[in-house]
PDB file of C-alpha atoms in Angstrom:
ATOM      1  CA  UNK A   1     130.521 -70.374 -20.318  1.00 63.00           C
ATOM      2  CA  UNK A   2     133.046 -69.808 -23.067  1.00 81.00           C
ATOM      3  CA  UNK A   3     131.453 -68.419 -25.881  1.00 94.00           C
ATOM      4  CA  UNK A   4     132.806 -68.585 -29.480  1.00 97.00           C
ATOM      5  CA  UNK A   5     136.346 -68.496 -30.019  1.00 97.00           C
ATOM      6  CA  UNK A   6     138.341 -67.309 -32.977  1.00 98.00           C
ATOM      7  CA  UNK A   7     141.955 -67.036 -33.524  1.00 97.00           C
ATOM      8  CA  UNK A   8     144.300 -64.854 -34.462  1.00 97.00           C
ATOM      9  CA  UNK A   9     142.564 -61.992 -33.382  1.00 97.00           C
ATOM     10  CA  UNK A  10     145.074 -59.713 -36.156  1.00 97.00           C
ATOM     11  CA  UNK A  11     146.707 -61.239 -39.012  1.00 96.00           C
ATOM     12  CA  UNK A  12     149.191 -58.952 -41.003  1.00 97.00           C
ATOM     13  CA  UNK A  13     150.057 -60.703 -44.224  1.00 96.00           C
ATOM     14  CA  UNK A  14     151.835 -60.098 -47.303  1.00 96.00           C
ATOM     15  CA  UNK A  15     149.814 -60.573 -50.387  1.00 96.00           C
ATOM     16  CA  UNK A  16     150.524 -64.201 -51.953  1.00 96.00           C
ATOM     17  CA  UNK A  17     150.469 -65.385 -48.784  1.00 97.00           C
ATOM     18  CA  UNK A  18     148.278 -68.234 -47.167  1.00 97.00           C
ATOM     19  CA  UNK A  19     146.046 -66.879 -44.158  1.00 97.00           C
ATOM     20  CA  UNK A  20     143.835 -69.503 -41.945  1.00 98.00           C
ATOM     21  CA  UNK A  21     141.087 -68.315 -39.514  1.00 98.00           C
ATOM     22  CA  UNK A  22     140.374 -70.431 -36.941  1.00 98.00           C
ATOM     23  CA  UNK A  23     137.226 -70.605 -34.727  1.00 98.00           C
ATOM     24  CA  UNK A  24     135.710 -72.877 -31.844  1.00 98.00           C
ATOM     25  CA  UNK A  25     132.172 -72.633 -31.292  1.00 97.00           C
ATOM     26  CA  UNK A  26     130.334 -73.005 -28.054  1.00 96.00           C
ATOM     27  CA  UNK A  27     130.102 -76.606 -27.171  1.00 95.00           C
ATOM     28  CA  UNK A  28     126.457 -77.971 -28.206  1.00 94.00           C
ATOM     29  CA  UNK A  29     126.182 -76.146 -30.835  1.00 94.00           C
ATOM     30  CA  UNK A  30     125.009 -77.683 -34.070  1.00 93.00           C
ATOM     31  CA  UNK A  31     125.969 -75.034 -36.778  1.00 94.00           C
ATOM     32  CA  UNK A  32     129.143 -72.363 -37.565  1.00 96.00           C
ATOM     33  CA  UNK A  33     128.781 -69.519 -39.714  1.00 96.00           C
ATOM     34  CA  UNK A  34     132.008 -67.764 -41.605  1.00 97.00           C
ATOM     35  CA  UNK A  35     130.855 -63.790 -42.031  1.00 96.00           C
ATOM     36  CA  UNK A  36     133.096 -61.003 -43.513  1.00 96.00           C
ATOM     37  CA  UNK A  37     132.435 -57.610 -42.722  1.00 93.00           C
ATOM     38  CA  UNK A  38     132.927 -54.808 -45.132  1.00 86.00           C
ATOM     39  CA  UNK A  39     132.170 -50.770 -44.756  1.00 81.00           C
ATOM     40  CA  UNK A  40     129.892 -51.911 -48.268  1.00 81.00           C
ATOM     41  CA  UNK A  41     128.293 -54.378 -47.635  1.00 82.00           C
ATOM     42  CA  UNK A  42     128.195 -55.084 -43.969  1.00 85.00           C
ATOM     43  CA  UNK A  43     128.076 -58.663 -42.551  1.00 91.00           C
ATOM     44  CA  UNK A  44     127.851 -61.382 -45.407  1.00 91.00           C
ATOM     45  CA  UNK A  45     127.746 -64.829 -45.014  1.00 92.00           C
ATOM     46  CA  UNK A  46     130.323 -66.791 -46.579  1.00 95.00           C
ATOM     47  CA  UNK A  47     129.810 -70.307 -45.764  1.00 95.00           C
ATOM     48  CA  UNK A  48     127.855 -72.259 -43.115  1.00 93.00           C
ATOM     49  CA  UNK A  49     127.708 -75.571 -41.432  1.00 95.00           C
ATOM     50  CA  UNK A  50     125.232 -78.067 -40.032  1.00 94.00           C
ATOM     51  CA  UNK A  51     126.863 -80.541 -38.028  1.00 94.00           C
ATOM     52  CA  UNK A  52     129.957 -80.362 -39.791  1.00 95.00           C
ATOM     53  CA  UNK A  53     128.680 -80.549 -43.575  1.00 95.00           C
ATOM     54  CA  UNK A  54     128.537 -77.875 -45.435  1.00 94.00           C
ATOM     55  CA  UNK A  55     125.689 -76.496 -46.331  1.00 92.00           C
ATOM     56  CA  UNK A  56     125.811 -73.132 -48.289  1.00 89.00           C
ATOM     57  CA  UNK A  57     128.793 -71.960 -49.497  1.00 91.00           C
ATOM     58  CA  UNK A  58     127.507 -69.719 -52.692  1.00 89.00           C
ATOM     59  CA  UNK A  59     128.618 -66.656 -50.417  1.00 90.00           C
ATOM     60  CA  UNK A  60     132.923 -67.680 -50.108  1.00 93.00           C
ATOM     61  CA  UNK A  61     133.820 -65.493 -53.146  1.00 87.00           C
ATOM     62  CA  UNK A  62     136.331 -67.042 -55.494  1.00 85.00           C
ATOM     63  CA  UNK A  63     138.096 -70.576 -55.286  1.00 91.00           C
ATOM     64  CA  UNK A  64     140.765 -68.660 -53.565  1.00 95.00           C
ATOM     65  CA  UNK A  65     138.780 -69.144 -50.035  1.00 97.00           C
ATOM     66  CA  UNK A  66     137.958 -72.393 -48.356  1.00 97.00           C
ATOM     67  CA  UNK A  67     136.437 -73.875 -45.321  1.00 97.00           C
ATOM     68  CA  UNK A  68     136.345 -77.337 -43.373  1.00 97.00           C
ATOM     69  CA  UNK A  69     134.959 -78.172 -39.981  1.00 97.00           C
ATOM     70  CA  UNK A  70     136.356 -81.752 -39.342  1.00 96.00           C
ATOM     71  CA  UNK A  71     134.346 -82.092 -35.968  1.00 95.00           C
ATOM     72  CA  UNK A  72     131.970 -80.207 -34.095  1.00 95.00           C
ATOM     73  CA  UNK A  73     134.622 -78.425 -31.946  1.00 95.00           C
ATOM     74  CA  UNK A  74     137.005 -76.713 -34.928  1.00 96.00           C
ATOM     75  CA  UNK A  75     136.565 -74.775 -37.675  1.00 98.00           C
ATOM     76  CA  UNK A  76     139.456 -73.302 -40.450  1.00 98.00           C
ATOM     77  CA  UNK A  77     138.581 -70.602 -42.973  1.00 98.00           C
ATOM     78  CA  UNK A  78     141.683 -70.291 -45.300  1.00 98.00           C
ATOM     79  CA  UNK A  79     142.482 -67.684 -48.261  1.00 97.00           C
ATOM     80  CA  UNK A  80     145.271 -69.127 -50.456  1.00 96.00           C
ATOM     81  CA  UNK A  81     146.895 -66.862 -52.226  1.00 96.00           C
ATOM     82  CA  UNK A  82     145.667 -63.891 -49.929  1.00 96.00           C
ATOM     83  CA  UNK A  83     145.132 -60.333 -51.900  1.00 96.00           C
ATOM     84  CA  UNK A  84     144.671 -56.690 -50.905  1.00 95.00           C
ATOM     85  CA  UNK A  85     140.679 -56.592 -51.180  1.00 94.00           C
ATOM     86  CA  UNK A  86     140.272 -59.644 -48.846  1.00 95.00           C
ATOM     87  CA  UNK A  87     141.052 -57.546 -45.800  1.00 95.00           C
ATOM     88  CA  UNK A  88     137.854 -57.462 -43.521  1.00 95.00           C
ATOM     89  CA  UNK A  89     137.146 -58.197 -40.375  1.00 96.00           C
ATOM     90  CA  UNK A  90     135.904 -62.298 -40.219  1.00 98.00           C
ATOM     91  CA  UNK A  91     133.541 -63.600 -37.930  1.00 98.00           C
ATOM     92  CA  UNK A  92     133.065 -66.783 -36.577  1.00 97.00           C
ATOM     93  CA  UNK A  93     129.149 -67.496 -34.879  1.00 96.00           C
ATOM     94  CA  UNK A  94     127.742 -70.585 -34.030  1.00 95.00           C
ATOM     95  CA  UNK A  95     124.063 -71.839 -32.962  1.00 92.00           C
ATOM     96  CA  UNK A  96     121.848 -74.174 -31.673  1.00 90.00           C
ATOM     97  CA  UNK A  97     118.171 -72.923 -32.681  1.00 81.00           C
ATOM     98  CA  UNK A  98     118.373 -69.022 -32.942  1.00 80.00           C
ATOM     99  CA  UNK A  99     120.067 -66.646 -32.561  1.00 89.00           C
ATOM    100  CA  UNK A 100     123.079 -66.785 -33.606  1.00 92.00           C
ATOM    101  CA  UNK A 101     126.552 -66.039 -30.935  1.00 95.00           C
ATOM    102  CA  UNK A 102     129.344 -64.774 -32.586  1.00 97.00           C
ATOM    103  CA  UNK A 103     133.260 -64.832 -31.902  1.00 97.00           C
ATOM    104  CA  UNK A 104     134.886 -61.363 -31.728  1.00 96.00           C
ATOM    105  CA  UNK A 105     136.477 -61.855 -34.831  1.00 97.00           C
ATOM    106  CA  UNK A 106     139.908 -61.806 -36.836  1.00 97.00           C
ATOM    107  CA  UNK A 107     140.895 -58.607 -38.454  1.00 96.00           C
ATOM    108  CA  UNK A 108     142.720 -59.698 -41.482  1.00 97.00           C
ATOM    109  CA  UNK A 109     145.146 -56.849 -43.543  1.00 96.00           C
ATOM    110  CA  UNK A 110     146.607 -58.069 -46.679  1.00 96.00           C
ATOM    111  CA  UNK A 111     149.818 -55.622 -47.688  1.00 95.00           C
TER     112      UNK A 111
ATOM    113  CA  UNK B   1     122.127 -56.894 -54.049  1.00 71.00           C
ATOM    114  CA  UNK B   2     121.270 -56.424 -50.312  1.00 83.00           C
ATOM    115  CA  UNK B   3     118.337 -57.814 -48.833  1.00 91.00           C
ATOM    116  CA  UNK B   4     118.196 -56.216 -45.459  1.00 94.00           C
ATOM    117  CA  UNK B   5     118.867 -52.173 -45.697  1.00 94.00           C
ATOM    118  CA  UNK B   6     119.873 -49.884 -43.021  1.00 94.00           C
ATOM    119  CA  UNK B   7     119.836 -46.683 -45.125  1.00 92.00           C
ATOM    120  CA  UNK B   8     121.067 -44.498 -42.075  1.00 94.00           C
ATOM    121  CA  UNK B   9     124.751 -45.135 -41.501  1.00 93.00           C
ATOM    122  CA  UNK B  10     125.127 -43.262 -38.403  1.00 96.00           C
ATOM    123  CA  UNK B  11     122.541 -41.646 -35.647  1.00 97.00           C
ATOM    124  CA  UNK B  12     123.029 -39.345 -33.042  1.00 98.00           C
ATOM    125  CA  UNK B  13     120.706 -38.888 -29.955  1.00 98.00           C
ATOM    126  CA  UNK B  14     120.871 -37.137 -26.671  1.00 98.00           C
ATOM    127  CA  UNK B  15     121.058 -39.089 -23.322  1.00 97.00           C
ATOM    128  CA  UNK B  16     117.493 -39.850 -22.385  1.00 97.00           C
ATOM    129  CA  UNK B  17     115.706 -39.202 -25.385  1.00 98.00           C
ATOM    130  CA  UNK B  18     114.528 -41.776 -27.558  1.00 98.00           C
ATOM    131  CA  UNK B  19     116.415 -43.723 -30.684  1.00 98.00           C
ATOM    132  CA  UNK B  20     114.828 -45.112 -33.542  1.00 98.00           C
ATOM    133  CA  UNK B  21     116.649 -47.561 -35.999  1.00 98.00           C
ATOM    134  CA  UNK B  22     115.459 -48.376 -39.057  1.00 98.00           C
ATOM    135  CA  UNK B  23     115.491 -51.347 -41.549  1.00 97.00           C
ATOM    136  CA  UNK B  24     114.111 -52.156 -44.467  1.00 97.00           C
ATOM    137  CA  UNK B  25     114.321 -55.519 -46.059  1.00 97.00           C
ATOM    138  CA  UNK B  26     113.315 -56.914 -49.814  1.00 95.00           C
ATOM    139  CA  UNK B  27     112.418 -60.543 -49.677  1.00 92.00           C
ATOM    140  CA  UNK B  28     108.580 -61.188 -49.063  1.00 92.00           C
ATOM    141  CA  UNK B  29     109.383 -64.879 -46.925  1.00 91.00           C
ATOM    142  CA  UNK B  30     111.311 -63.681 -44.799  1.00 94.00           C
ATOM    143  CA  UNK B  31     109.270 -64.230 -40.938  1.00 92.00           C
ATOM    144  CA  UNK B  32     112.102 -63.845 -38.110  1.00 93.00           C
ATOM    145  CA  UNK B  33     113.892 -60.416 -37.375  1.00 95.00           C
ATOM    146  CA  UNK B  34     116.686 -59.951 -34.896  1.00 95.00           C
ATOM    147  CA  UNK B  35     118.817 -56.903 -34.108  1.00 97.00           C
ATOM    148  CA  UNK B  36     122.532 -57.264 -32.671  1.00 97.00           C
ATOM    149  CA  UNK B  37     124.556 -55.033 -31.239  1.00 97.00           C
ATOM    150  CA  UNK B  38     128.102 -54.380 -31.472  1.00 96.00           C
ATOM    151  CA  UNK B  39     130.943 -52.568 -29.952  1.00 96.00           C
ATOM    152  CA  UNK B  40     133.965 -51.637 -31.338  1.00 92.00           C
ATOM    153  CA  UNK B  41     136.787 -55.145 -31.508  1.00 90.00           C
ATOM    154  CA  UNK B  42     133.928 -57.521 -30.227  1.00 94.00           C
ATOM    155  CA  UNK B  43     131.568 -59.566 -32.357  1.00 95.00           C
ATOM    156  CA  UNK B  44     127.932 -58.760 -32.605  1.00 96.00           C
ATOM    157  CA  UNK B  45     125.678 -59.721 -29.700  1.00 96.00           C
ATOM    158  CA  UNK B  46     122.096 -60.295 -29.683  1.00 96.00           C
ATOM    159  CA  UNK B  47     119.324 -57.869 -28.933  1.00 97.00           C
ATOM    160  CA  UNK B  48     115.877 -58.435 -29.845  1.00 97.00           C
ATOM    161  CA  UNK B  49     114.031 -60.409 -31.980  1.00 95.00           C
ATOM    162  CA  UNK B  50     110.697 -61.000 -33.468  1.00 96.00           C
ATOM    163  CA  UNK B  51     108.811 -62.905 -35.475  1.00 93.00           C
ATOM    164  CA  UNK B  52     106.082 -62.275 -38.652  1.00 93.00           C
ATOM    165  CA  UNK B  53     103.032 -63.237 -36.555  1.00 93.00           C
ATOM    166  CA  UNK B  54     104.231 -60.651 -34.020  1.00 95.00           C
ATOM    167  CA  UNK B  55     104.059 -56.330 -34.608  1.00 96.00           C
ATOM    168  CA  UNK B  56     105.945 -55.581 -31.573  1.00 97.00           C
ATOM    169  CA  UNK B  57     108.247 -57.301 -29.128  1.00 97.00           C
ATOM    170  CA  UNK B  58     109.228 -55.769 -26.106  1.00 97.00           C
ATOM    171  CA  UNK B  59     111.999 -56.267 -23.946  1.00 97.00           C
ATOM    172  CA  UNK B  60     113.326 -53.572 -20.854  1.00 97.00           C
ATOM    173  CA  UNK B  61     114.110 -50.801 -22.601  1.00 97.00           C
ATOM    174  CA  UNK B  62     114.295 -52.019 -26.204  1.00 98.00           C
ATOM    175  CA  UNK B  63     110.973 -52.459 -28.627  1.00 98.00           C
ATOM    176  CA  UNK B  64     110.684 -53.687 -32.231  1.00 98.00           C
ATOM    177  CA  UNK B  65     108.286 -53.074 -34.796  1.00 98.00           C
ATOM    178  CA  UNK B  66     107.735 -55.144 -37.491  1.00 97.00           C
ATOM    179  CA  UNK B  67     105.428 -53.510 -40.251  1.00 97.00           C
ATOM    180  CA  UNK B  68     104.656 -56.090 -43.136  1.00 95.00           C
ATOM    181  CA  UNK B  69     103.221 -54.416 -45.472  1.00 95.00           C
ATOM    182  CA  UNK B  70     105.939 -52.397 -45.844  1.00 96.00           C
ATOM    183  CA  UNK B  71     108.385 -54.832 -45.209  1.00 96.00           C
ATOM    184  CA  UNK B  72     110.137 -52.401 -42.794  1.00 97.00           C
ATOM    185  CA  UNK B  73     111.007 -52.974 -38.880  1.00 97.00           C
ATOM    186  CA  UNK B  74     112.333 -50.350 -36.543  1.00 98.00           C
ATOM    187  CA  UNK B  75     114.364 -50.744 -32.909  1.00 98.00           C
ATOM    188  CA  UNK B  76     113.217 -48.385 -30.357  1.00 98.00           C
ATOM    189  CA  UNK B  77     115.522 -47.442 -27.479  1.00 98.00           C
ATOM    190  CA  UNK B  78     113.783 -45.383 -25.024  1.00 97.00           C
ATOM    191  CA  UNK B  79     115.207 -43.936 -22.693  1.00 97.00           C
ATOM    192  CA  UNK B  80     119.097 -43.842 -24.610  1.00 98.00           C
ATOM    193  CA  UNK B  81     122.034 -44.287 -22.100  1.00 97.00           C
ATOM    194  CA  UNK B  82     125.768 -43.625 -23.208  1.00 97.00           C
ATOM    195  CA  UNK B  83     126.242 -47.287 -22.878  1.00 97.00           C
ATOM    196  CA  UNK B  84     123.646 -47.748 -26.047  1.00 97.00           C
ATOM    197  CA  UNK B  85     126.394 -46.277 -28.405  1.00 98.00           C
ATOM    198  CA  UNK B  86     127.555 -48.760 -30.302  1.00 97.00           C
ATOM    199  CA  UNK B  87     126.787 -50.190 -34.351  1.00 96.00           C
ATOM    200  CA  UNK B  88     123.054 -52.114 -34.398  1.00 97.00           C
ATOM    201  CA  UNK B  89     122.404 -55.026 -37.529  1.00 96.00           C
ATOM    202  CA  UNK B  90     119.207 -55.429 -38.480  1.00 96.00           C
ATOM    203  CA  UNK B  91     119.246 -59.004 -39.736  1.00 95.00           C
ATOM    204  CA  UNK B  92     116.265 -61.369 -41.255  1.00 94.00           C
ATOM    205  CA  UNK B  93     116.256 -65.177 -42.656  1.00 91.00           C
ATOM    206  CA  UNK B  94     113.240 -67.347 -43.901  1.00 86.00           C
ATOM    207  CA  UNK B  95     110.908 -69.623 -42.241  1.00 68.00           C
ATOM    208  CA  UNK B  96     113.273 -72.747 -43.316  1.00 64.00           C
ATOM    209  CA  UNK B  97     116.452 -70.466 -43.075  1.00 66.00           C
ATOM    210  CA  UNK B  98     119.208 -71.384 -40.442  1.00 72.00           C
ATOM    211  CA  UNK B  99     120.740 -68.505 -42.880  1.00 82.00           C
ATOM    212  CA  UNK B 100     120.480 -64.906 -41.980  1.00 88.00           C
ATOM    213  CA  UNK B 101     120.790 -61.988 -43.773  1.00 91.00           C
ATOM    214  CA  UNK B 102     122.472 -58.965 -42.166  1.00 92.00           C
ATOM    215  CA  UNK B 103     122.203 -55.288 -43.243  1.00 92.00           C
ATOM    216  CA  UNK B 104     125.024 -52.571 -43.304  1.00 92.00           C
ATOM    217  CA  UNK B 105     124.611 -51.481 -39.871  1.00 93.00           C
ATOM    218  CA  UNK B 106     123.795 -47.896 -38.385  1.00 96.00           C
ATOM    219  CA  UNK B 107     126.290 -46.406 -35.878  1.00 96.00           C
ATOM    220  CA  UNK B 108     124.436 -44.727 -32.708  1.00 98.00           C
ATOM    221  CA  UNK B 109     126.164 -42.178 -30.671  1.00 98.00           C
ATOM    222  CA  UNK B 110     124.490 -41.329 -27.333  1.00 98.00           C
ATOM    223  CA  UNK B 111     125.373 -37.780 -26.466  1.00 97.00           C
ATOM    224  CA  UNK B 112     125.625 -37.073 -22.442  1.00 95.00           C
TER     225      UNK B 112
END
């Protein structure tokens, strides 16, 4: 079974620049997380979805990030314009039920 | 301000002897408690969970404790293999919560 998928796994961007995450999650599934990891705070939650709507986004940080899931197979998290403290690692994860299965992320580096 | 706490960043243990993981979380409705595990360029993975009507859940070689008075679980390993070395979230969400709450993770090196 293919578990969740994310793309790019790297993204090396100059700051300014527009960066897009992408992520499928395993098929059945009924709701995709966004995570970021940071040394500081460890995995947070940025945004999730229950088939397809969003439901909590109080966790993307600033207007600068945004997400859509326009069906239940596809998922974009995009940063536009990208700056130095958005590098993390992002995670994708997706559910039906608990727990939770998670992509193997996108490390993201903002010069 | 964090609601699940792993207060030990790292933890070393020698092969065969037993690791304990701690976590300590805040918010008093929070019922369901998993730990993942991760290795280094993959995403987390699930361990072991357990829920508030439960102290202990068992599974091969992995237990969890849930104390709720103190609002503190722990993960023991027992007996530790190299293969256990890897970063461990302790994560928690509410009875309603499809949303989980993940702490800062503690790094275990198994020592051969």
């Amino acid at each position: 079974d293919a578990g969740v998928i994310q793309s790019p796994r790297h993204e090396v961007t100059e700051m300014g620049q527009e960066v897009t995450l992408r992520c499928k999650p395993i098929s059945g599934h009924n709701s995709l997380f966004w995570y970021r990891q940071t040394m500081m705070r460890g995995l947070e939650l940025l945004i999730y979805f229950n088939n397809n709507v969003p439901i909590d986004d109080s966790g993307m940080p600033e207007d600068r990030f945004s997400a859509k899931m326009p069906n239940a197979s596809f998922s974009t998290l995009k940063i536009q314009p990208s700056e130095p403290r958005d590098s993390a690692v992002y995670f994708c994860a997706s559910s039906l039920y608990q727990p939770q299965h998670f992509g193997d992320g996108t490390r993201l580096s903002i010069l | 301000d964090q609601q699940v706490k792993q207060n030990s960043p790292s933890l070393s243990v020698q092969e065969g002897r037993i690791s304990i993981l701690n976590c300590d979380y805040t918010n008093s409705m929070f019922d369901y408690f998993l730990w993942y595990k991760k290795y280094p360029a993959e995403g987390p993975t699930f361990l072991i969970s357990i829920s508030s009507i439960k102290d202990k859940n068992e599974d091969g070689r992995f237990t969890v404790f849930l104390n709720k008075s103190a609002k503190h679980l722990s993960l023991h390993i027992v007996p530790s293999q190299p293969g256990d070395s890897a970063v461990y979230f302790c994560a928690a969400s509410a009875r309603d919560g499809n949303q989980f709450y993940f702490g800062t993770g503690t790094s275990l090196t198994v020592i051969p």
